[in-house]
Amino acid sequence: DQQVKQNSPSLSVQEGRISILNCDYTNSMFDYFLWYKKYPAEGPTFLISISSIKDKNEDGRFTVFLNKSAKHLSLHIVPSQPGDSAVYFCAAINTGFQKLVFGTGTRLLVSP
Amino acid sequence: DTAVSQTPKYLVTQMGNDKSIKCEQNLGHDTMYWYKQDSKKFLKIMFSYNNKELIINETVPNRFSPKSPDKAHLNLHINSLELGDSAVYFCASSQEGIRDSPLHFGNGTRLTVT
């Protein structure tokens, strides 16, 4: 039962352009969403999060958008940089249960 | 300074053996976790401990036994290893409440069972 889905396994973008990574979820009880970034041979690192009471959160080049009615969130990176090349995991949680559920990740490649 | 460190980084062993993975965090967090990333890249929670007390125990075979000697350590012991146990195991920690303290992960232990 995959409650968090990232349907695009990979994405290629040119440096300077916008990267848009998508995530869908099925559990309407999720009330907090996070994005993690993972480089090879390292653990995931926290990038940005959003509460279900908001529809947008911005941190520098990274913006997360949440569409609760569609159960969809997206991560926008602009401008994209080669150092952004990594696997990005979407994660969701019902904070009453403290169990973080991850998607399968999207591999982003930003070419110079 | 490594915030969440786990050892070993790589572990190759034969079926039927017993092995342990160690994890330590120096962040002062109250909660520690074990996650498993399988061949399909799913990152799934296995266990969670808060102040040495087990709070999340997913449907994991009882061959897997976590042990928390203190709140800075959470070790994972696996008995009678099977081929399907091959995966990357990540330790993580957070303060109580993921809203205030997103998970910090270790760099993973790649377990290969032959």
Tab-separated table of C-alpha atoms in Angstrom:
chain	number	residue	atom	x	y	z
A	1	ASP	CA	0.000	0.000	0.000
A	2	GLN	CA	1.999	2.938	-1.333
A	3	GLN	CA	0.590	6.019	0.333
A	4	VAL	CA	3.144	8.446	-1.108
A	5	LYS	CA	3.970	8.215	-4.785
A	6	GLN	CA	6.566	9.854	-6.944
A	7	ASN	CA	5.686	8.725	-10.426
A	8	SER	CA	8.711	10.174	-12.188
A	9	PRO	CA	11.801	8.130	-11.389
A	10	SER	CA	14.055	10.674	-13.064
A	11	LEU	CA	14.174	14.234	-14.345
A	12	SER	CA	16.814	16.032	-16.409
A	13	VAL	CA	17.056	19.802	-16.436
A	14	GLN	CA	19.550	22.326	-17.720
A	15	GLU	CA	21.393	24.577	-15.326
A	16	GLY	CA	19.525	27.804	-14.691
A	17	ARG	CA	16.129	26.355	-15.570
A	18	ILE	CA	13.348	25.377	-13.192
A	19	SER	CA	13.132	21.837	-11.810
A	20	ILE	CA	9.678	20.622	-10.794
A	21	LEU	CA	9.400	17.418	-8.809
A	22	ASN	CA	5.961	15.989	-8.136
A	23	CYS	CA	4.473	13.876	-5.401
A	24	ASP	CA	1.001	12.437	-4.822
A	25	TYR	CA	-0.428	10.969	-1.666
A	26	THR	CA	-3.500	8.964	-0.844
A	27	ASN	CA	-3.926	9.328	2.906
A	28	SER	CA	-6.058	12.386	3.704
A	29	MET	CA	-4.914	12.185	7.339
A	30	PHE	CA	-1.418	13.357	6.449
A	31	ASP	CA	-0.948	16.840	7.884
A	32	TYR	CA	2.716	17.570	7.307
A	33	PHE	CA	4.897	17.061	4.260
A	34	LEU	CA	8.644	17.122	3.765
A	35	TRP	CA	11.197	16.886	1.007
A	36	TYR	CA	14.531	15.186	1.508
A	37	LYS	CA	17.545	15.211	-0.755
A	38	LYS	CA	19.936	12.292	-1.029
A	39	TYR	CA	23.383	12.082	-2.541
A	40	PRO	CA	24.944	8.680	-3.345
A	41	ALA	CA	26.356	6.813	-0.350
A	42	GLU	CA	24.830	9.342	2.045
A	43	GLY	CA	21.659	9.456	4.059
A	44	PRO	CA	18.718	11.668	3.102
A	45	THR	CA	18.968	15.258	4.338
A	46	PHE	CA	16.020	17.485	5.108
A	47	LEU	CA	15.319	20.171	2.536
A	48	ILE	CA	11.982	21.857	3.106
A	49	SER	CA	8.590	21.142	4.623
A	50	ILE	CA	5.015	22.364	4.561
A	51	SER	CA	2.081	22.074	6.895
A	52	SER	CA	-1.316	21.081	5.561
A	53	ILE	CA	-2.713	24.452	6.604
A	54	LYS	CA	-0.513	26.171	4.039
A	55	ASP	CA	-0.340	25.922	0.277
A	56	LYS	CA	3.155	27.265	-0.241
A	57	ASN	CA	6.462	27.437	1.576
A	58	GLU	CA	9.570	29.049	0.211
A	59	ASP	CA	13.207	28.786	1.252
A	60	GLY	CA	15.682	30.407	-1.083
A	61	ARG	CA	15.685	28.608	-4.414
A	62	PHE	CA	13.302	25.936	-3.104
A	63	THR	CA	9.518	26.260	-2.982
A	64	VAL	CA	7.052	23.575	-2.038
A	65	PHE	CA	3.442	23.805	-3.162
A	66	LEU	CA	0.610	21.816	-1.632
A	67	ASN	CA	-2.749	21.155	-3.278
A	68	LYS	CA	-4.780	19.358	-0.631
A	69	SER	CA	-7.848	18.807	-2.762
A	70	ALA	CA	-5.728	17.014	-5.355
A	71	LYS	CA	-3.530	15.373	-2.709
A	72	HIS	CA	-0.551	16.627	-4.616
A	73	LEU	CA	2.599	18.480	-3.744
A	74	SER	CA	5.477	19.693	-5.786
A	75	LEU	CA	8.978	20.983	-5.212
A	76	HIS	CA	10.245	23.784	-7.410
A	77	ILE	CA	13.943	24.541	-7.653
A	78	VAL	CA	14.845	27.725	-9.443
A	79	PRO	CA	17.382	28.324	-10.754
A	80	SER	CA	18.611	24.730	-10.855
A	81	GLN	CA	22.303	24.141	-10.268
A	82	PRO	CA	24.504	21.111	-11.020
A	83	GLY	CA	24.962	20.612	-7.281
A	84	ASP	CA	21.231	19.995	-7.016
A	85	SER	CA	21.720	16.679	-8.834
A	86	ALA	CA	20.531	14.095	-6.335
A	87	VAL	CA	17.583	11.881	-5.493
A	88	TYR	CA	14.666	13.779	-3.981
A	89	PHE	CA	12.264	12.013	-1.644
A	90	CYS	CA	8.833	13.275	-0.783
A	91	ALA	CA	7.591	12.285	2.680
A	92	ALA	CA	4.359	12.708	4.583
A	93	ILE	CA	3.195	12.231	8.134
A	94	ASN	CA	0.160	12.295	10.327
A	95	THR	CA	1.809	14.020	13.248
A	96	GLY	CA	-0.472	12.237	15.659
A	97	PHE	CA	1.293	9.001	14.766
A	98	GLN	CA	4.852	10.245	14.181
A	99	LYS	CA	5.432	7.777	11.376
A	100	LEU	CA	7.040	9.344	8.324
A	101	VAL	CA	6.074	7.718	5.016
A	102	PHE	CA	8.391	8.169	2.048
A	103	GLY	CA	7.933	8.079	-1.698
A	104	THR	CA	10.356	6.149	-3.896
A	105	GLY	CA	12.288	9.210	-4.974
A	106	THR	CA	13.001	11.131	-8.168
A	107	ARG	CA	16.535	11.332	-9.481
A	108	LEU	CA	17.261	14.881	-10.640
A	109	LEU	CA	20.118	15.537	-13.018
A	110	VAL	CA	21.052	19.150	-13.648
A	111	SER	CA	23.428	19.520	-16.555
A	112	PRO	CA	25.713	22.536	-17.072
B	1	ASP	CA	31.264	16.151	13.580
B	2	THR	CA	28.993	13.387	12.356
B	3	ALA	CA	25.534	13.865	13.806
B	4	VAL	CA	24.183	10.358	13.189
B	5	SER	CA	26.796	7.711	12.611
B	6	GLN	CA	26.239	4.070	11.858
B	7	THR	CA	28.665	1.207	11.457
B	8	PRO	CA	29.567	-0.658	9.453
B	9	LYS	CA	29.014	1.089	6.142
B	10	TYR	CA	29.083	-2.191	4.247
B	11	LEU	CA	28.245	-5.642	5.520
B	12	VAL	CA	28.503	-8.786	3.420
B	13	THR	CA	27.512	-12.027	5.065
B	14	GLN	CA	26.076	-15.444	4.380
B	15	MET	CA	22.565	-16.679	4.908
B	16	GLY	CA	21.896	-17.932	8.384
B	17	ASN	CA	24.422	-15.681	10.101
B	18	ASP	CA	23.628	-13.182	12.852
B	19	LYS	CA	24.824	-9.600	12.470
B	20	SER	CA	24.491	-6.230	14.186
B	21	ILE	CA	24.476	-2.651	12.945
B	22	LYS	CA	25.305	0.101	15.397
B	23	CYS	CA	23.985	3.638	15.447
B	24	GLU	CA	24.881	6.633	17.556
B	25	GLN	CA	23.638	10.218	17.480
B	26	ASN	CA	25.256	13.229	19.142
B	27	LEU	CA	22.381	15.644	18.555
B	28	GLY	CA	20.747	15.149	21.918
B	29	HIS	CA	17.595	13.868	20.230
B	30	ASP	CA	15.040	11.854	22.136
B	31	THR	CA	13.834	9.640	19.298
B	32	MET	CA	15.752	7.242	17.074
B	33	TYR	CA	14.613	5.164	14.124
B	34	TRP	CA	15.615	2.379	11.818
B	35	TYR	CA	14.543	2.596	8.186
B	36	LYS	CA	15.055	0.029	5.443
B	37	GLN	CA	15.515	0.918	1.784
B	38	ASP	CA	14.878	-2.123	-0.358
B	39	SER	CA	15.777	-2.852	-3.965
B	40	LYS	CA	12.718	-0.914	-5.155
B	41	LYS	CA	14.038	2.134	-3.302
B	42	PHE	CA	11.191	2.225	-0.799
B	43	LEU	CA	12.298	3.798	2.474
B	44	LYS	CA	10.197	2.135	5.141
B	45	ILE	CA	10.240	2.585	8.862
B	46	MET	CA	11.063	-0.483	10.896
B	47	PHE	CA	11.351	0.734	14.475
B	48	SER	CA	11.260	3.879	16.526
B	49	TYR	CA	12.522	4.395	20.069
B	50	ASN	CA	11.870	7.351	22.319
B	51	ASN	CA	14.114	7.638	25.350
B	52	LYS	CA	14.981	3.943	25.122
B	53	GLU	CA	11.343	2.929	24.861
B	54	LEU	CA	9.975	1.206	21.764
B	55	ILE	CA	7.167	3.303	20.270
B	56	ILE	CA	6.890	2.093	16.677
B	57	ASN	CA	7.298	-1.511	15.633
B	58	GLU	CA	6.238	-2.138	12.089
B	59	THR	CA	5.462	-5.616	10.791
B	60	VAL	CA	9.081	-6.660	10.803
B	61	PRO	CA	10.111	-10.313	11.292
B	62	ASN	CA	11.109	-10.999	14.864
B	63	ARG	CA	14.564	-11.941	13.595
B	64	PHE	CA	15.134	-8.171	13.746
B	65	SER	CA	15.661	-6.897	17.272
B	66	PRO	CA	16.485	-3.282	18.055
B	67	LYS	CA	18.318	-2.468	21.250
B	68	SER	CA	18.674	0.960	22.806
B	69	PRO	CA	21.173	1.011	25.685
B	70	ASP	CA	20.684	4.766	26.059
B	71	LYS	CA	18.917	7.488	24.147
B	72	ALA	CA	21.994	8.232	22.015
B	73	HIS	CA	22.299	4.681	20.693
B	74	LEU	CA	20.013	2.377	18.775
B	75	ASN	CA	21.501	-0.852	17.499
B	76	LEU	CA	19.882	-3.345	15.162
B	77	HIS	CA	20.536	-7.036	15.545
B	78	ILE	CA	19.448	-9.449	12.849
B	79	ASN	CA	19.300	-13.193	13.423
B	80	SER	CA	19.319	-15.947	10.808
B	81	LEU	CA	19.887	-13.607	7.893
B	82	GLU	CA	17.973	-14.286	4.689
B	83	LEU	CA	18.578	-13.213	1.094
B	84	GLY	CA	15.603	-10.849	1.289
B	85	ASP	CA	17.264	-8.923	4.099
B	86	SER	CA	19.691	-7.449	1.586
B	87	ALA	CA	19.021	-3.722	1.612
B	88	VAL	CA	20.364	-0.418	2.841
B	89	TYR	CA	19.512	0.247	6.478
B	90	PHE	CA	19.353	3.831	7.675
B	91	CYS	CA	19.399	5.017	11.236
B	92	ALA	CA	17.811	8.375	11.992
B	93	SER	CA	17.016	10.604	14.936
B	94	SER	CA	14.751	13.523	15.772
B	95	GLN	CA	13.405	15.414	18.687
B	96	GLU	CA	9.944	14.335	19.703
B	97	GLY	CA	7.731	15.923	17.078
B	98	ILE	CA	8.832	15.781	13.465
B	99	ARG	CA	7.335	19.226	12.792
B	100	ASP	CA	9.924	20.822	15.013
B	101	SER	CA	12.778	18.496	14.223
B	102	PRO	CA	12.903	16.700	10.879
B	103	LEU	CA	14.700	13.402	10.838
B	104	HIS	CA	18.483	13.401	10.640
B	105	PHE	CA	19.761	10.306	8.878
B	106	GLY	CA	22.989	8.389	9.061
B	107	ASN	CA	24.775	7.448	5.850
B	108	GLY	CA	23.340	3.957	5.730
B	109	THR	CA	24.626	0.420	6.016
B	110	ARG	CA	24.487	-1.638	2.851
B	111	LEU	CA	23.781	-5.215	3.867
B	112	THR	CA	24.351	-7.937	1.304
B	113	VAL	CA	23.322	-11.476	2.171
B	114	THR	CA	24.742	-14.201	-0.056
